[in-house]
Short mmCIF file of C-alpha atoms and ligand atoms in Angstrom, two decimals:
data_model
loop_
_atom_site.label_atom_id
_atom_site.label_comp_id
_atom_site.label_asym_id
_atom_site.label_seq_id
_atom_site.Cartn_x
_atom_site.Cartn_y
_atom_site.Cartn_z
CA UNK W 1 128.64 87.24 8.88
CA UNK W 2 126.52 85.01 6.47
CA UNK W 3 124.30 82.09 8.42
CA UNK W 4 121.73 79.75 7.67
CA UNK W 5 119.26 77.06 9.25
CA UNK W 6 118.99 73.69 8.45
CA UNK W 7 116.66 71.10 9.23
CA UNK W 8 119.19 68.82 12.12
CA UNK W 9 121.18 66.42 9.39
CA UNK W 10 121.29 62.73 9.74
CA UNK W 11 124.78 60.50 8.60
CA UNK W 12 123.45 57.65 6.82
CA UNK W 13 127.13 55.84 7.32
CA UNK W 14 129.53 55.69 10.21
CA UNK W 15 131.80 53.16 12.39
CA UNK W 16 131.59 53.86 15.95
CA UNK W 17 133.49 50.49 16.52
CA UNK W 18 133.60 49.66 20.37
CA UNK W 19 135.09 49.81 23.98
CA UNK W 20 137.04 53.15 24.28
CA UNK W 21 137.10 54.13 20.91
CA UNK W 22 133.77 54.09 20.58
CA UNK W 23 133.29 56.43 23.87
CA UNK W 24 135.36 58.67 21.91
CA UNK W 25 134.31 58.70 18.42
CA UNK W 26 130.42 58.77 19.02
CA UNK W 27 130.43 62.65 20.54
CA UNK W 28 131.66 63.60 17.47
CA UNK W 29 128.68 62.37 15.43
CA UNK W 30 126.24 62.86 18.03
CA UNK W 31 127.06 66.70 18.18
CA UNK W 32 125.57 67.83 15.03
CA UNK W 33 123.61 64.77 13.48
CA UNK W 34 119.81 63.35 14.71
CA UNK W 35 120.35 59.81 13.84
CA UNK W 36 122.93 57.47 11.91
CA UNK W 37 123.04 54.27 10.27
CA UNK W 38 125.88 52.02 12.14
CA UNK W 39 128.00 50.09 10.46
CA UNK W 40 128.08 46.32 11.62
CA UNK W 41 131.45 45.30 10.96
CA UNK W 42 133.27 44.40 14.32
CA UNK W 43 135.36 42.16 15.12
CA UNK W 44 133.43 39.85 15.26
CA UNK W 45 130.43 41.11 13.33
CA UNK W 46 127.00 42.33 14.19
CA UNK W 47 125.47 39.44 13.00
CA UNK W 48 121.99 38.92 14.77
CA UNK W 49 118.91 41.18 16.63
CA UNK W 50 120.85 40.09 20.07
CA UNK W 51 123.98 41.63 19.15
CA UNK W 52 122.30 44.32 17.78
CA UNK W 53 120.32 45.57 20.84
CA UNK W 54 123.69 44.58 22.74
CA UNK W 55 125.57 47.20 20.41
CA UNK W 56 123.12 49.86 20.43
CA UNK W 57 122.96 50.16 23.76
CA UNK W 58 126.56 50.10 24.59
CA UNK W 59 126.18 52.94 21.81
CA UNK W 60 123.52 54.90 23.76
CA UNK W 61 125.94 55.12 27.19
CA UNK W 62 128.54 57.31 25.40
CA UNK W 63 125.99 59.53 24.20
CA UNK W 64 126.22 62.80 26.30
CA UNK W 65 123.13 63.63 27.81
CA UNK W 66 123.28 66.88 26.25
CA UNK W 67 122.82 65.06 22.89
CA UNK W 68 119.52 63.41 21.02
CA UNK W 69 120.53 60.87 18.87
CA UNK W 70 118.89 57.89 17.69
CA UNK W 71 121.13 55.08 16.51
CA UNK W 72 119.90 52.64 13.43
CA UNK W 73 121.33 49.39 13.75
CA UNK W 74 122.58 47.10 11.07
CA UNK W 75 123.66 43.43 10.35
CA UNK W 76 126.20 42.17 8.25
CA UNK W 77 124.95 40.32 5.62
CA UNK W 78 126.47 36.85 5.44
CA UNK W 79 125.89 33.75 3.02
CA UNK W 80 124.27 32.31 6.21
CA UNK W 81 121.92 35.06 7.64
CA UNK W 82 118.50 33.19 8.33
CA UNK W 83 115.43 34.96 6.74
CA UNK W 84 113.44 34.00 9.36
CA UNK W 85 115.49 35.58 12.19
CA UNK W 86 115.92 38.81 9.95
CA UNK W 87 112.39 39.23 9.70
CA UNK W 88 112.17 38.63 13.20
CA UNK W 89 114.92 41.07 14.09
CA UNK W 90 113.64 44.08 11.53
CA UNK W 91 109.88 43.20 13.08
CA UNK W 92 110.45 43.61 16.57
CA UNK W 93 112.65 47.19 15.46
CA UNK W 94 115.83 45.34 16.47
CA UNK W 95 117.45 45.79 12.87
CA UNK W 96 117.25 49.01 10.43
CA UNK W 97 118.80 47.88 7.08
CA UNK W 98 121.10 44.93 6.59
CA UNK W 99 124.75 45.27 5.02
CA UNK W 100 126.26 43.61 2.16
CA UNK W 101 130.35 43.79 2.12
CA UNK W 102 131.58 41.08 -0.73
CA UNK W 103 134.15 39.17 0.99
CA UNK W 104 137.54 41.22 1.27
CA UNK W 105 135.95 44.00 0.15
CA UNK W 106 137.38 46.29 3.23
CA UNK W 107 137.99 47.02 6.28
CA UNK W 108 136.57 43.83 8.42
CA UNK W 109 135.01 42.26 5.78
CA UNK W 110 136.38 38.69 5.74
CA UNK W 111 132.73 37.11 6.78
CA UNK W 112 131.09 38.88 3.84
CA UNK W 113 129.44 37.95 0.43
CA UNK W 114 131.51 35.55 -1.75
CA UNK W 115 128.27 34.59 -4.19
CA UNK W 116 126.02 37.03 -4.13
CA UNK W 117 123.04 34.05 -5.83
CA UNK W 118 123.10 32.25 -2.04
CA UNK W 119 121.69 35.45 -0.74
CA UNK W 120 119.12 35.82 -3.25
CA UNK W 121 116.16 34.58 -1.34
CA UNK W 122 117.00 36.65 1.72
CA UNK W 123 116.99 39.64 -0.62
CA UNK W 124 113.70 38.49 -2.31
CA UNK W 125 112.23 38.49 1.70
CA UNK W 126 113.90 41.86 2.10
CA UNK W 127 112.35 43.41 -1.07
CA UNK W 128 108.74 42.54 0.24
CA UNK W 129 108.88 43.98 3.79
CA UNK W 130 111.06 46.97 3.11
CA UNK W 131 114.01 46.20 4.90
CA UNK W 132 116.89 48.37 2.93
CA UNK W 133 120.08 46.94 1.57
CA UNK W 134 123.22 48.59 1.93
CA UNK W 135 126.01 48.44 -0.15
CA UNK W 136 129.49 48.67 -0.26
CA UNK W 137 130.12 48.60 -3.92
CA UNK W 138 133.24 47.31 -5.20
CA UNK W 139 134.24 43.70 -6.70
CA UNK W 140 136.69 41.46 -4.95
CA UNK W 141 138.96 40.18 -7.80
CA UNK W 142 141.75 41.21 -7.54
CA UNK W 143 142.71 41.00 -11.23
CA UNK W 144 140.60 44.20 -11.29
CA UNK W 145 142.18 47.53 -11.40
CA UNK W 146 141.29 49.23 -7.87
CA UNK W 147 140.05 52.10 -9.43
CA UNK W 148 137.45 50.45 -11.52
CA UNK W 149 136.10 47.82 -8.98
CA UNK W 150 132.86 49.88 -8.02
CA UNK W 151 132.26 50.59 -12.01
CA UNK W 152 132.70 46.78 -12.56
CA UNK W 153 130.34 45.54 -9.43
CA UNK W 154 127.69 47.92 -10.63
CA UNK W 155 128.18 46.00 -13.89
CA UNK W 156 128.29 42.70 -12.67
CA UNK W 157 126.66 42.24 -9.16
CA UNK W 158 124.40 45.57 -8.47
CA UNK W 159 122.42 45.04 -11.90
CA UNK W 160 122.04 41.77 -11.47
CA UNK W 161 120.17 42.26 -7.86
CA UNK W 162 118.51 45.32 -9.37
CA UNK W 163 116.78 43.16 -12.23
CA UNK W 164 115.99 40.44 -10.08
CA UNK W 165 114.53 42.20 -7.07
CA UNK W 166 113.13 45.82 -8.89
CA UNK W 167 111.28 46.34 -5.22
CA UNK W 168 114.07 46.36 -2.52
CA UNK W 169 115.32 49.10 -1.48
CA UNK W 170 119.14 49.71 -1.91
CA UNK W 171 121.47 52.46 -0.98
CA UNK W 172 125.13 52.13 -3.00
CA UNK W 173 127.11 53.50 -0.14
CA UNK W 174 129.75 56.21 -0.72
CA UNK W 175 129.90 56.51 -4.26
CA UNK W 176 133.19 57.57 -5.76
CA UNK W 177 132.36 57.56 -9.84
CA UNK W 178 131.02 58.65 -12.36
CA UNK W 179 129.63 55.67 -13.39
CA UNK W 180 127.99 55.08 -10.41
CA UNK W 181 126.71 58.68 -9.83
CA UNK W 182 124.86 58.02 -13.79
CA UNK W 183 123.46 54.52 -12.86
CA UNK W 184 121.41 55.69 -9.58
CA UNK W 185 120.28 58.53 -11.55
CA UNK W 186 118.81 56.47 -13.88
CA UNK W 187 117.74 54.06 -11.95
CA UNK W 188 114.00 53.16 -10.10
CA UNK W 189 113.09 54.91 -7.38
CA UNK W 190 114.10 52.34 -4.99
CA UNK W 191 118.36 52.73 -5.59
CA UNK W 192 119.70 55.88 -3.93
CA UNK W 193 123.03 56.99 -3.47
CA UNK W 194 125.24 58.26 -0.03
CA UNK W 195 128.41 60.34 -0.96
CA UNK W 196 130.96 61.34 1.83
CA UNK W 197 132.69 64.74 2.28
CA UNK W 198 136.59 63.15 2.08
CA UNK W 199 135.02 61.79 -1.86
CA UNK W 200 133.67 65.27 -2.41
CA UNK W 201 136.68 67.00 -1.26
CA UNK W 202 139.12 65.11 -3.10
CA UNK W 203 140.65 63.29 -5.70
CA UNK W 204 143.38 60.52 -5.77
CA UNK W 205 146.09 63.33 -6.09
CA UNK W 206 145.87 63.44 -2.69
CA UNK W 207 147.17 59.87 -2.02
CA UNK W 208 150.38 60.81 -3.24
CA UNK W 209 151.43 64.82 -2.55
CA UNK W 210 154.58 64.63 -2.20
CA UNK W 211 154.99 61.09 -0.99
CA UNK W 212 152.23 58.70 -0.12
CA UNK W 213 149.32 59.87 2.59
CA UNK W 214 148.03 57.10 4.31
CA UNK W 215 145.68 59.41 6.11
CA UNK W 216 143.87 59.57 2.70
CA UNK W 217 143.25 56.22 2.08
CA UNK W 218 140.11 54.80 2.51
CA UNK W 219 137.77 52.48 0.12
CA UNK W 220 136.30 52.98 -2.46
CA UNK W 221 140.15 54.53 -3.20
CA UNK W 222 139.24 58.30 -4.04
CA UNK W 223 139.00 58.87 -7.66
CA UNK W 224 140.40 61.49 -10.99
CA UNK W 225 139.03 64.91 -10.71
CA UNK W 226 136.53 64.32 -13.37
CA UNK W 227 134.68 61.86 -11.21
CA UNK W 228 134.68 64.48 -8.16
CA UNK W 229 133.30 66.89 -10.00
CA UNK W 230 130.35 63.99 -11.05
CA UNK W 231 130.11 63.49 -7.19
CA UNK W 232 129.59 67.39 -6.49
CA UNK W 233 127.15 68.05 -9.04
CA UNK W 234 125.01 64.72 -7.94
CA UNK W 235 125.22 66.32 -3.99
CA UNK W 236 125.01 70.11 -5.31
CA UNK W 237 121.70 69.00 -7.42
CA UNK W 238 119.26 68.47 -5.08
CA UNK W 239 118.22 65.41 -7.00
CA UNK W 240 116.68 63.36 -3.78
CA UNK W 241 118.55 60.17 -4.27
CA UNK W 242 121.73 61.87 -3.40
CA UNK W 243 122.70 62.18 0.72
CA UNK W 244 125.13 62.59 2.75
CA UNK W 245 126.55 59.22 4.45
CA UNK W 246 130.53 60.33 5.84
CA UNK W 247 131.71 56.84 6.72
CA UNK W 248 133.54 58.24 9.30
CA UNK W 249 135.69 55.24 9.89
CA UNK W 250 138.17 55.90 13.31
CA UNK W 251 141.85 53.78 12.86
CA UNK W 252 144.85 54.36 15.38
CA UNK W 253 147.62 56.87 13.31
CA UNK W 254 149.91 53.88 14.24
CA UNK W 255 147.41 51.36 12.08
CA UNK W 256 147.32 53.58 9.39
CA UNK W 257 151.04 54.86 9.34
CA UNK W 258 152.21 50.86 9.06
CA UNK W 259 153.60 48.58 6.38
CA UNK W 260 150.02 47.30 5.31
CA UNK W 261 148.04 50.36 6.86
CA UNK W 262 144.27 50.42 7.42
CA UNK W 263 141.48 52.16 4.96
CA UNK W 264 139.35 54.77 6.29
CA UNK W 265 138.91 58.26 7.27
CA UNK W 266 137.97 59.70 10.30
CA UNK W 267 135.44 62.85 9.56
CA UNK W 268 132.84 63.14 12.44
CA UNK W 269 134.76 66.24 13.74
CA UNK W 270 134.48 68.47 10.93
CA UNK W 271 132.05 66.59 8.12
CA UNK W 272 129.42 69.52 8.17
CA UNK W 273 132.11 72.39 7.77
CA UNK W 274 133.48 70.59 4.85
CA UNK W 275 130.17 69.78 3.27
CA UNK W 276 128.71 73.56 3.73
CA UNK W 277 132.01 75.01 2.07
CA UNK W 278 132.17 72.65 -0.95
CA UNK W 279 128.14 73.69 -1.40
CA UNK W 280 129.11 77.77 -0.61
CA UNK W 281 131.72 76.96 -3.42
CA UNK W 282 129.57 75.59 -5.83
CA UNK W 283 127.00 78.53 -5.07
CA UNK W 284 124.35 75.84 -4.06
CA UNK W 285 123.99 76.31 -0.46
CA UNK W 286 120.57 76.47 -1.32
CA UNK W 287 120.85 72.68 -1.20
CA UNK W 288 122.75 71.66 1.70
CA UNK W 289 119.52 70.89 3.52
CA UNK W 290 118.11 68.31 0.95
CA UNK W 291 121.57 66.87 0.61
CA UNK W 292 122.38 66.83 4.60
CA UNK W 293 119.04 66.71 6.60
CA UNK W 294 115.83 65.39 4.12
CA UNK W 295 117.02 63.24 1.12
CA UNK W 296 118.38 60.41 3.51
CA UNK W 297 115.15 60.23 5.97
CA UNK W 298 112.84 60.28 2.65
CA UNK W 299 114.72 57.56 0.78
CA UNK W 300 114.37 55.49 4.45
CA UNK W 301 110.80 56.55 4.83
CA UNK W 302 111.51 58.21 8.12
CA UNK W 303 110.23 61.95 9.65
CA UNK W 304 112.34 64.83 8.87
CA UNK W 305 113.51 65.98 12.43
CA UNK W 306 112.17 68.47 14.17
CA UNK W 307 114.79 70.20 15.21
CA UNK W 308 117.21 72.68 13.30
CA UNK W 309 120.66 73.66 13.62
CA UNK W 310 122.48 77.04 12.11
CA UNK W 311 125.38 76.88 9.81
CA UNK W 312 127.80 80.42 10.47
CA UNK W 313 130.62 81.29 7.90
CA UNK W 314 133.15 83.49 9.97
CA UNK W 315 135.57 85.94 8.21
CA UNK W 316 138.10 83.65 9.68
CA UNK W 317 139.74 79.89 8.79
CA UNK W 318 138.50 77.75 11.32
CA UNK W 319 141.36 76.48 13.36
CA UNK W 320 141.51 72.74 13.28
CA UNK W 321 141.91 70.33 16.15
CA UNK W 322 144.59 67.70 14.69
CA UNK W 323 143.84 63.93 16.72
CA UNK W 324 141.41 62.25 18.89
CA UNK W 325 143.22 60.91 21.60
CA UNK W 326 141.81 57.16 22.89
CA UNK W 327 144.17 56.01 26.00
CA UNK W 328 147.41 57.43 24.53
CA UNK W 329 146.64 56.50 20.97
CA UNK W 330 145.40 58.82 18.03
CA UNK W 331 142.88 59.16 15.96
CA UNK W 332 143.82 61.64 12.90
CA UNK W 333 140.95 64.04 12.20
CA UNK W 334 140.50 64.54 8.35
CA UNK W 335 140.87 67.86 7.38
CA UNK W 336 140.57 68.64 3.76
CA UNK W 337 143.11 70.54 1.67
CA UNK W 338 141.32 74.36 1.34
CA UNK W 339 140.19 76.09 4.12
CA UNK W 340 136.79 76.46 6.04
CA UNK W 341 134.57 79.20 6.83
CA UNK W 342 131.34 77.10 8.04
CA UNK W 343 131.28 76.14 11.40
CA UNK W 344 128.01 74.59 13.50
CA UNK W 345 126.86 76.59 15.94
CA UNK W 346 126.37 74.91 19.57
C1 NCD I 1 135.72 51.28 6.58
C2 NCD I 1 136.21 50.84 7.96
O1 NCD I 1 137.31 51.27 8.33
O2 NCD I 1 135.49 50.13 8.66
N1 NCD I 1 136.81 51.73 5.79
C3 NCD I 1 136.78 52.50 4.68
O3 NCD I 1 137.83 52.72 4.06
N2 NCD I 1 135.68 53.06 4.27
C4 NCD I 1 134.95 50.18 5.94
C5 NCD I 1 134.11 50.62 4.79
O4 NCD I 1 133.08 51.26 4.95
O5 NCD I 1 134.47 50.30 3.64
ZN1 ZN I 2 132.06 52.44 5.86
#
């Protein structure tokens, strides 16, 4: 039996949405990870430092005691977010990082970024007290082919911020490209990059095996091969502007299995099995910690944690546990296409 220690990882992207799912999805994160950045897009949004502190601490009740976790809070970016109450809200500890979605962009996005010049000053604020933006990368038009709409917002919107504010700090959430993976790698210090493990598992084949898989459908849309393998390298390299962020992103099987069905994936459950084998794969295991546990708290400016968890590869597949179940309704659990031989140990 192989094993190894980590410092305890951090997941620099999930949805723990609200009410009962939220009871439900959060024990999955809060298992294995220290901390997470929480995504602000409700219905309605997370828009202010009240609704913030309101969130987190509905957050904090379905933590099981047996768990520390420390949630970071976001808000959602919107043509109307008031510099003075964001400075407020980051000073008093209320706020973390702030969220851009361009309008449409995905899954309850509608109140998001339509011109990204009428949030310039409240980016220029941001950029001088270190409050980080986060990005979900992909242009709007739909004219635009689907798979190139994070290539063409790097083009368009991301350099444009980039040139104009060189000093905030941005993180282009779950990259999917090639492209993308280049750009950050070239870029200042200050842009840094979170990949998820259902991007670094697979590639778009696996929207359509056999007929179309709804349960692999998320946004960014998952990419060719050639850009996964651009993905694993960036995560397999150590390079410390690469982390992990899953956006695990819980939908109802019946919202997803529908007409118009809902992106995202739901990974919590088994994130860190699927991110140790891709590494033992790759023969880089050597750095799953910088890509899981330090890479993320360094580009945020935050301690590494103090505590360490122990990654065991068994002779055997690890069984899977299929759904979540939330008052009669499920929650698929992603499970990737290859087995796993990593499991946490608890
Ligand atoms: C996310 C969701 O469901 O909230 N969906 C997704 O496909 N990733 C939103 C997001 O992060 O884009
Ligand atoms: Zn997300």
């Amino acid at each position: 039996m192989e094993e190894i220690e980590v410092i305890k990882p951090d997941d620099w992207h999930v949805h723990f949405r609200d009410n009962e799912v939220m009871k439900a999805v959060v024990p999955e994160t809060t298992r294995h990870f220290a901390r997470s950045i929480v995504m602000p897009n409700l219905i309605p949004p997370i828009l202010n430092a009240k609704q913030a502190i309101e969130y987190k601490k509905r957050i904090e009740k379905a933590i099981p005691p047996t768990d520390s976790f420390e949630p970071l809070m976001t808000i959602y970016l919107t043509e109307q977010t008031n510099k003075e109450d964001l400075k407020s809200a980051y000073n008093i500890g209320a706020v973390f990082a702030v969220k851009l979605y361009p309008a449409g962009a995905t899954t309850n996005s509608d109140s998001g970024v339509k011109d990204i010049t009428k949030i310039m000053p409240v980016l220029e604020m941001m950029g001088d007290i270190g409050i980080p933006l986060l990005i979900h990368g992909e242009v709007t038009d739909q004219n635009i082919d689907i798979f190139d709409r994070e290539k063409v917002f790097i083009d368009q919107k991301l350099d444009f911020i980039r040139r104009e504010i060189p000093n905030l700090k941005i993180t282009l959430e779950h990259i999917t490209t090639k492209d993308a993976t280049l750009y950050v790698k070239e870029s200042n210090k200050n842009l840094a990059a979170s990949i998820t493990p259902h991007h670094l598992a697979l590639n778009r084949n696996a929207l359509f095996v056999g007929g179309v898989r709804p349960h692999n459908y998320c946004l960014p849309i998952l990419k060719r091969e050639n850009h996964r393998q651009y993905l694993i390298n960036a995560a397999t390299s150590g390079n410390p502007k690469f982390f992990l962020g899953t956006d695990t992103a819980p939908h109802f099987v019946h919202d997803k299995e529908s007409e118009c069905g809902c992106a995202g994936v739901f990974n919590a459950t088994y994130c860190l099995s699927i991110i140790a084998q891709l590494f033992d794969n790759k023969g880089a295991l050597l750095q799953l910690e910088n890509f899981i546990s330090t890479n993320g708290a360094r580009h945020y400016n935050l301690n590494l944690n103090k505590e360490k968890i122990k990654l065991i590869k068994s002779t055997q597949a690890l069984p899977f546990r299929d759904h979540l179940d939330v008052e009669g309704h499920k929650i698929k659990i992603f499970k990737p296409d290859f087995p796993l031989f990593w499991t946490v140990d608890k």
